[in-house]
Short mmCIF file of C-alpha atoms in Angstrom, two decimals:
data_model
loop_
_atom_site.label_atom_id
_atom_site.label_comp_id
_atom_site.label_asym_id
_atom_site.label_seq_id
_atom_site.Cartn_x
_atom_site.Cartn_y
_atom_site.Cartn_z
CA MET A 1 -15.10 -16.09 47.80
CA GLY A 2 -11.96 -16.40 45.66
CA GLN A 3 -13.12 -19.83 44.48
CA GLU A 4 -16.52 -18.41 43.44
CA VAL A 5 -14.92 -15.56 41.50
CA SER A 6 -12.60 -17.95 39.66
CA VAL A 7 -15.43 -20.31 38.70
CA GLN A 8 -17.59 -17.44 37.52
CA ALA A 9 -14.72 -16.06 35.44
CA SER A 10 -14.14 -19.42 33.75
CA VAL A 11 -17.85 -19.93 33.04
CA SER A 12 -18.02 -16.46 31.52
CA ALA A 13 -15.12 -17.23 29.17
CA ARG A 14 -16.85 -20.33 27.77
CA GLN A 15 -20.18 -18.55 27.57
CA ALA A 16 -18.57 -15.65 25.73
CA ILE A 17 -17.04 -18.03 23.18
CA GLY A 18 -20.24 -20.06 22.80
CA THR A 19 -22.40 -16.98 22.19
CA ALA A 20 -19.91 -14.83 20.26
CA ARG A 21 -21.38 -13.08 17.24
CA SER A 22 -18.04 -12.83 15.42
CA VAL A 23 -15.64 -15.80 15.53
CA VAL A 24 -12.25 -16.45 13.98
CA VAL A 25 -11.49 -20.17 13.59
CA LYS A 26 -7.90 -21.28 13.01
CA ILE A 27 -7.43 -24.79 11.62
CA GLY A 28 -4.04 -26.48 11.84
CA SER A 29 -2.25 -28.38 9.09
CA SER A 30 -2.63 -31.72 10.88
CA ALA A 31 -6.43 -31.32 10.79
CA LEU A 32 -6.48 -30.99 7.01
CA THR A 33 -3.54 -32.86 5.50
CA SER A 34 -1.41 -35.99 5.76
CA LEU A 35 2.00 -36.85 4.37
CA GLU A 36 0.63 -39.79 2.41
CA GLY A 37 -2.50 -38.32 0.87
CA GLY A 38 -2.14 -34.57 1.01
CA LEU A 39 -5.39 -32.69 1.56
CA ASP A 40 -8.12 -34.73 3.29
CA SER A 41 -11.42 -33.56 1.84
CA THR A 42 -13.49 -35.66 4.24
CA ARG A 43 -12.04 -33.95 7.30
CA LEU A 44 -12.31 -30.56 5.62
CA ASP A 45 -15.99 -31.18 4.81
CA LYS A 46 -16.74 -31.96 8.47
CA LEU A 47 -15.05 -28.76 9.55
CA ALA A 48 -17.01 -26.76 6.98
CA GLU A 49 -20.24 -28.32 8.30
CA ALA A 50 -19.41 -27.26 11.86
CA ILE A 51 -18.62 -23.72 10.67
CA GLU A 52 -21.82 -23.56 8.62
CA ASP A 53 -23.87 -24.65 11.65
CA ARG A 54 -22.37 -21.81 13.68
CA MET A 55 -23.09 -19.32 10.90
CA ARG A 56 -26.70 -20.50 10.64
CA ALA A 57 -26.97 -19.94 14.38
CA GLY A 58 -26.26 -16.27 13.74
CA SER A 59 -22.49 -15.85 14.02
CA ASP A 60 -20.06 -14.43 11.49
CA VAL A 61 -17.14 -16.83 11.05
CA MET A 62 -13.77 -16.26 9.42
CA VAL A 63 -11.36 -19.14 8.83
CA VAL A 64 -7.59 -18.98 9.15
CA SER A 65 -6.53 -22.12 7.34
CA SER A 66 -3.13 -23.72 7.58
CA GLY A 67 -2.26 -26.57 5.27
CA ALA A 68 -1.01 -24.95 2.07
CA ILE A 69 2.47 -26.46 2.34
CA GLY A 70 1.07 -29.77 3.58
CA ALA A 71 -1.41 -29.87 0.70
CA GLY A 72 1.42 -29.47 -1.79
CA VAL A 73 3.69 -32.18 -0.37
CA ALA A 74 1.95 -35.25 -1.85
CA PRO A 75 1.19 -33.80 -5.32
CA LEU A 76 4.87 -32.89 -5.72
CA GLY A 77 5.96 -36.38 -4.71
CA LEU A 78 7.71 -35.24 -1.54
CA THR A 79 7.99 -37.70 1.34
CA SER A 80 8.27 -35.18 4.17
CA ARG A 81 7.62 -31.54 4.92
CA PRO A 82 10.35 -29.60 3.07
CA ARG A 83 13.00 -27.81 5.11
CA ASP A 84 14.55 -25.45 2.57
CA LEU A 85 12.76 -22.20 1.78
CA ALA A 86 12.51 -22.65 -2.01
CA THR A 87 10.82 -26.07 -1.72
CA LYS A 88 8.46 -24.76 0.97
CA GLN A 89 7.43 -21.95 -1.34
CA ALA A 90 6.99 -24.35 -4.25
CA ALA A 91 4.84 -26.68 -2.13
CA ALA A 92 2.78 -23.72 -0.93
CA SER A 93 2.16 -22.51 -4.50
CA VAL A 94 0.69 -25.92 -5.37
CA GLY A 95 -1.10 -26.37 -2.07
CA GLN A 96 -2.77 -22.96 -1.97
CA LEU A 97 -4.66 -23.75 -5.16
CA ALA A 98 -5.82 -27.08 -3.80
CA LEU A 99 -6.75 -25.62 -0.42
CA ALA A 100 -8.78 -22.72 -1.84
CA HIS A 101 -10.59 -25.05 -4.26
CA ALA A 102 -11.40 -27.53 -1.49
CA TRP A 103 -12.86 -24.87 0.82
CA GLY A 104 -14.85 -23.35 -2.05
CA THR A 105 -16.23 -26.73 -3.10
CA SER A 106 -17.14 -27.69 0.46
CA PHE A 107 -19.00 -24.47 1.28
CA ALA A 108 -20.75 -24.52 -2.10
CA ARG A 109 -22.88 -27.34 -0.66
CA PHE A 110 -24.49 -24.65 1.52
CA ASP A 111 -24.58 -21.97 -1.20
CA ARG A 112 -21.79 -20.11 0.59
CA VAL A 113 -19.25 -18.14 -1.41
CA VAL A 114 -15.62 -18.34 -0.27
CA GLY A 115 -13.08 -15.57 -0.63
CA GLN A 116 -9.38 -16.30 -0.20
CA VAL A 117 -7.28 -13.67 1.60
CA LEU A 118 -3.51 -14.21 1.66
CA LEU A 119 -1.65 -12.38 4.43
CA THR A 120 1.64 -12.40 6.27
CA ALA A 121 2.43 -11.04 9.70
CA GLY A 122 4.26 -8.24 7.87
CA ASP A 123 0.95 -6.95 6.50
CA PHE A 124 -0.05 -6.12 10.07
CA ALA A 125 3.17 -4.21 10.66
CA ARG A 126 2.36 -1.64 7.96
CA ARG A 127 -0.62 0.52 8.83
CA GLU A 128 -1.78 0.97 5.22
CA HIS A 129 -1.77 -2.79 4.57
CA HIS A 130 -3.45 -3.28 7.94
CA ARG A 131 -6.35 -1.00 6.97
CA ASN A 132 -6.70 -2.55 3.51
CA ALA A 133 -6.94 -6.05 4.99
CA GLN A 134 -9.50 -4.85 7.52
CA ARG A 135 -11.70 -3.31 4.79
CA THR A 136 -11.54 -6.47 2.67
CA LEU A 137 -12.45 -8.79 5.53
CA ASP A 138 -15.24 -6.53 6.77
CA ARG A 139 -16.74 -6.35 3.29
CA LEU A 140 -16.59 -10.13 2.81
CA ARG A 141 -18.37 -10.50 6.13
CA SER A 142 -21.08 -8.01 5.19
CA LEU A 143 -21.66 -9.91 1.93
CA HIS A 144 -22.11 -13.16 3.92
CA ALA A 145 -19.11 -14.78 2.25
CA VAL A 146 -16.67 -16.97 4.15
CA ALA A 147 -13.22 -15.43 4.30
CA VAL A 148 -10.59 -18.18 4.21
CA ILE A 149 -7.37 -16.56 5.33
CA ASN A 150 -4.02 -18.16 4.77
CA GLU A 151 -0.46 -17.13 5.36
CA ASN A 152 1.06 -16.17 2.03
CA ASP A 153 3.64 -18.93 2.16
CA THR A 154 4.72 -18.52 -1.46
CA ILE A 155 6.47 -15.23 -0.65
CA ALA A 156 6.86 -15.30 3.15
CA THR A 157 10.30 -15.87 4.63
CA ASP A 158 10.42 -15.57 8.42
CA GLU A 159 6.75 -16.51 8.62
CA ILE A 160 7.43 -19.81 6.85
CA ARG A 161 10.52 -20.42 8.93
CA PHE A 162 8.62 -20.15 12.21
CA GLY A 163 5.20 -21.34 10.98
CA ASP A 164 3.11 -18.90 12.95
CA ASN A 165 -0.47 -19.18 11.68
CA ASP A 166 -1.61 -19.24 15.31
CA ARG A 167 -0.23 -15.74 15.74
CA LEU A 168 -1.74 -14.71 12.43
CA ALA A 169 -5.16 -15.90 13.65
CA ALA A 170 -4.84 -13.86 16.83
CA LEU A 171 -3.89 -10.78 14.83
CA VAL A 172 -6.87 -11.35 12.52
CA ALA A 173 -9.16 -11.64 15.55
CA HIS A 174 -8.00 -8.23 16.69
CA LEU A 175 -8.10 -6.79 13.18
CA VAL A 176 -11.78 -7.62 12.64
CA GLY A 177 -12.86 -7.01 16.24
CA ALA A 178 -13.85 -10.65 16.75
CA ASP A 179 -15.64 -11.74 19.90
CA ALA A 180 -13.87 -15.11 20.09
CA LEU A 181 -10.95 -17.09 18.65
CA VAL A 182 -11.11 -20.88 18.27
CA LEU A 183 -7.84 -22.75 17.64
CA LEU A 184 -8.43 -26.24 16.23
CA SER A 185 -5.58 -28.72 15.86
CA ASP A 186 -4.64 -32.31 16.73
CA VAL A 187 -4.67 -31.74 20.50
CA ASP A 188 -7.80 -31.60 22.65
CA GLY A 189 -6.62 -28.79 24.87
CA LEU A 190 -3.80 -27.59 27.09
CA TYR A 191 -1.82 -29.93 29.34
CA ASP A 192 0.94 -29.12 31.81
CA GLY A 193 3.26 -31.41 29.83
CA ASP A 194 3.33 -33.73 26.84
CA PRO A 195 0.10 -35.85 26.98
CA ARG A 196 1.72 -38.49 24.78
CA LYS A 197 3.96 -39.42 27.71
CA GLY A 198 0.95 -40.29 29.86
CA ASP A 199 1.65 -38.22 32.97
CA ALA A 200 0.34 -34.82 31.90
CA THR A 201 -2.63 -33.07 33.54
CA PHE A 202 -5.36 -31.45 31.45
CA ILE A 203 -5.99 -27.73 32.10
CA PRO A 204 -9.64 -26.86 31.30
CA GLU A 205 -9.45 -23.12 32.02
CA VAL A 206 -6.77 -20.42 31.93
CA ARG A 207 -7.88 -17.28 33.75
CA GLY A 208 -4.48 -15.64 33.97
CA SER A 209 -0.74 -16.18 33.80
CA ALA A 210 -0.69 -17.93 37.18
CA ASP A 211 -2.62 -20.84 35.64
CA LEU A 212 0.30 -21.43 33.29
CA ASP A 213 2.93 -21.87 35.99
CA GLY A 214 4.78 -25.12 35.36
CA VAL A 215 3.29 -25.66 31.89
CA ILE A 216 5.79 -27.09 29.39
CA ALA A 217 4.85 -26.34 25.78
CA GLY A 218 6.43 -28.15 22.84
CA SER A 219 6.90 -27.46 19.11
CA GLY A 220 4.86 -28.68 16.15
CA GLY A 221 4.53 -32.04 14.41
CA ALA A 222 5.42 -33.46 11.01
CA LEU A 223 3.25 -31.18 8.89
CA GLY A 224 2.69 -28.25 11.24
CA THR A 225 5.28 -26.01 12.82
CA GLY A 226 3.33 -24.04 15.41
CA GLY A 227 3.01 -26.47 18.32
CA MET A 228 1.63 -25.75 21.79
CA ALA A 229 4.10 -22.93 22.42
CA SER A 230 2.71 -21.09 19.40
CA LYS A 231 -0.87 -21.64 20.57
CA LEU A 232 -0.12 -20.36 24.05
CA SER A 233 1.51 -17.27 22.59
CA ALA A 234 -1.48 -16.70 20.30
CA ALA A 235 -3.93 -17.11 23.18
CA ARG A 236 -2.08 -14.51 25.22
CA LEU A 237 -1.94 -12.18 22.25
CA ALA A 238 -5.69 -12.51 21.66
CA ALA A 239 -6.35 -11.97 25.37
CA ASP A 240 -4.52 -8.63 25.11
CA ALA A 241 -7.03 -7.73 22.41
CA GLY A 242 -9.90 -8.64 24.73
CA VAL A 243 -10.72 -11.82 22.79
CA PRO A 244 -11.41 -15.08 24.69
CA VAL A 245 -9.83 -18.19 23.14
CA LEU A 246 -10.80 -21.86 22.92
CA LEU A 247 -8.12 -24.46 22.19
CA ALA A 248 -9.67 -27.76 21.06
CA ALA A 249 -9.20 -30.74 18.78
CA ALA A 250 -10.39 -30.42 15.19
CA SER A 251 -12.26 -33.70 15.69
CA ASP A 252 -14.34 -31.86 18.33
CA ALA A 253 -15.09 -28.92 16.04
CA ALA A 254 -18.87 -29.40 16.19
CA ALA A 255 -18.93 -29.06 19.99
CA ALA A 256 -16.27 -26.35 20.02
CA LEU A 257 -18.30 -24.18 17.66
CA ALA A 258 -21.69 -25.06 19.14
CA ASP A 259 -21.24 -24.23 22.83
CA ALA A 260 -17.47 -24.28 23.55
CA SER A 261 -18.01 -27.25 25.87
CA VAL A 262 -14.71 -28.91 24.97
CA GLY A 263 -11.05 -27.99 25.08
CA THR A 264 -9.30 -25.31 27.13
CA ALA A 265 -10.86 -21.85 27.47
CA PHE A 266 -8.62 -18.80 27.89
CA ALA A 267 -10.22 -15.74 29.47
CA ALA A 268 -9.60 -12.35 27.88
CA ARG A 269 -7.93 -9.63 29.90
CA PRO A 270 -10.53 -7.42 31.64
CA VAL A 271 -9.30 -4.21 29.99
CA ARG A 272 -8.68 -4.41 26.24
CA LEU A 273 -5.59 -2.68 24.88
CA SER A 274 -6.34 0.25 22.59
CA ALA A 275 -5.91 -0.51 18.89
CA ARG A 276 -2.79 1.66 18.76
CA LYS A 277 -1.12 0.09 21.78
CA PHE A 278 -2.00 -3.40 20.55
CA TRP A 279 -0.36 -2.58 17.21
CA VAL A 280 2.75 -1.24 18.95
CA ARG A 281 3.10 -4.31 21.19
CA HIS A 282 2.22 -7.13 18.80
CA ALA A 283 2.00 -6.13 15.15
CA ALA A 284 4.49 -3.41 14.34
CA ASP A 285 8.03 -4.21 13.24
CA SER A 286 10.70 -2.84 15.56
CA ARG A 287 13.08 -0.60 13.63
CA GLY A 288 15.72 -0.26 16.31
CA ALA A 289 16.35 -0.08 20.04
CA VAL A 290 16.98 2.51 22.73
CA HIS A 291 19.06 1.61 25.80
CA LEU A 292 17.78 3.01 29.12
CA ASP A 293 19.26 3.54 32.55
CA ALA A 294 17.60 2.02 35.62
CA GLY A 295 15.66 5.19 36.41
CA ALA A 296 14.15 5.37 32.92
CA VAL A 297 13.21 1.67 33.06
CA LYS A 298 11.29 2.32 36.28
CA ALA A 299 9.60 5.39 34.80
CA VAL A 300 8.35 3.74 31.60
CA ALA A 301 7.78 0.14 32.76
CA GLN A 302 6.41 0.71 36.26
CA SER A 303 5.12 4.29 36.42
CA ARG A 304 4.07 4.34 32.74
CA ARG A 305 5.55 7.78 32.20
CA SER A 306 6.87 9.27 28.98
CA LEU A 307 10.48 8.54 28.03
CA LEU A 308 12.79 11.55 28.24
CA ALA A 309 16.23 11.90 26.67
CA ALA A 310 17.95 12.08 30.08
CA GLY A 311 17.28 8.39 30.69
CA ILE A 312 18.78 7.16 27.40
CA THR A 313 22.24 5.60 27.47
CA GLY A 314 22.51 4.44 23.88
CA VAL A 315 20.82 4.05 20.50
CA LYS A 316 20.88 0.95 18.28
CA GLY A 317 19.90 0.79 14.60
CA ARG A 318 18.71 3.38 12.12
CA PHE A 319 15.15 4.61 12.52
CA TYR A 320 13.02 7.69 11.99
CA GLY A 321 10.39 9.62 13.88
CA GLY A 322 7.15 7.62 13.86
CA ASP A 323 8.89 4.23 13.88
CA VAL A 324 8.41 1.64 16.62
CA VAL A 325 11.50 0.85 18.72
CA ASP A 326 12.30 -1.53 21.57
CA LEU A 327 13.29 -0.10 24.95
CA LEU A 328 16.08 -2.05 26.63
CA ALA A 329 17.02 -2.31 30.30
CA PRO A 330 20.71 -2.11 31.30
CA ASP A 331 20.90 -5.93 31.15
CA GLY A 332 19.59 -5.97 27.56
CA ARG A 333 16.02 -7.13 28.32
CA ILE A 334 13.20 -5.60 26.27
CA VAL A 335 10.96 -3.87 28.82
CA ALA A 336 8.70 -1.82 26.54
CA ARG A 337 8.04 -0.70 22.98
CA GLY A 338 6.97 2.66 21.69
CA VAL A 339 6.57 5.08 18.80
CA VAL A 340 9.63 7.30 18.80
CA GLU A 341 9.44 11.04 18.10
CA TYR A 342 12.98 11.52 16.78
CA ASP A 343 15.34 10.01 14.23
CA SER A 344 18.15 7.79 15.52
CA THR A 345 20.75 10.40 14.54
CA GLU A 346 18.95 13.06 16.60
CA LEU A 347 18.64 10.74 19.59
CA GLN A 348 22.35 10.03 19.62
CA THR A 349 23.01 13.72 20.30
CA MET A 350 20.15 13.96 22.83
CA ALA A 351 20.99 10.87 24.91
CA GLY A 352 21.70 11.60 28.58
CA HIS A 353 20.75 15.28 28.41
CA SER A 354 17.98 16.87 30.45
CA THR A 355 15.23 18.74 28.61
CA SER A 356 16.63 22.11 29.74
CA GLU A 357 19.95 21.28 28.06
CA LEU A 358 18.37 20.57 24.67
CA PRO A 359 17.38 23.00 21.89
CA GLU A 360 13.77 24.19 22.02
CA GLY A 361 12.78 21.94 19.11
CA MET A 362 13.80 18.88 21.12
CA HIS A 363 11.72 19.45 24.25
CA ARG A 364 9.09 16.85 23.34
CA PRO A 365 9.33 13.46 25.06
CA VAL A 366 11.31 10.86 23.11
CA ILE A 367 8.29 8.56 23.43
CA HIS A 368 5.00 9.86 24.83
CA ALA A 369 3.26 7.69 27.43
CA ASP A 370 0.26 7.30 25.11
CA ASP A 371 2.54 5.71 22.48
CA LEU A 372 4.35 3.39 24.88
CA VAL A 373 3.43 -0.14 25.98
CA LYS A 374 5.09 -2.45 28.47
CA VAL A 375 6.24 -5.81 27.08
#
């Protein structure tokens, strides 16, 4: 019986991706650029054709396109992906123009209009920016334009340093309420090790964390910086949003976008996190930390109860009521995140005191259970 349930779950994940009405497609740098020639218009055209076929079949498709820095390397006469921030930003400023023009030219063959949307992970951390991005993307979709979303590498700092367009794609999938996320790169799926070494086993389906036991994920290549570790993290993030994920090679884009018959399929979690809890866990910037005793850790991480001042042993950083903070176990591990009710200065005076010992205005929980999510 367990075997039948597992098979059914995996089939459902592929079927969900293959029939999804709203799809976010992330395309890696290696699928679009090379060190020698910069942007490869032939490969980009084939990807646009696969996306157009899916749109003609009735799906809305948004594209998260890497490649801005890679597209700027050759025109600037650089021989390798730059390492210093200023040169990365310069390459991105050149490459973004080339990338947007190439996508626009390619989709013009099908009378499709392209709109470029430049985002950073920080835009998801601020609720106002989050809503503005959502409105823009929804309106582009309703006007039947193709939104080509790129990390704003000309001004990003940490985002450039860690090269996390996979994470950006997962956040976009949640933002627009997508039904599926397709990650296309230079690998044909997930392996339990490095397939270039010849002894790795292909993993066709991931139904839960147990399927990832023993998997060793590496970093990115010459032009990309995400790597398999980034893709695994993005797949888990999307699963929290209730979005199934397909990881496939860009060279298999036609099949990936037609019926999801290639690559590795990741099943979404059965119960989707609420928009607020998803934002708290994945998108919001942490403004500080609150240290908990063992009893408070058990209450918030296992029993999912509100955090009270009595369980707090210390406060780190400067934050205000309404900010998101990390909750730390006695050994320093982050066990949860939540939206705090009090300023850090108030919490320092409240720490360790029972509710009955506090002034009447401080009887509210430090973090309500509805605003708290386990990490």
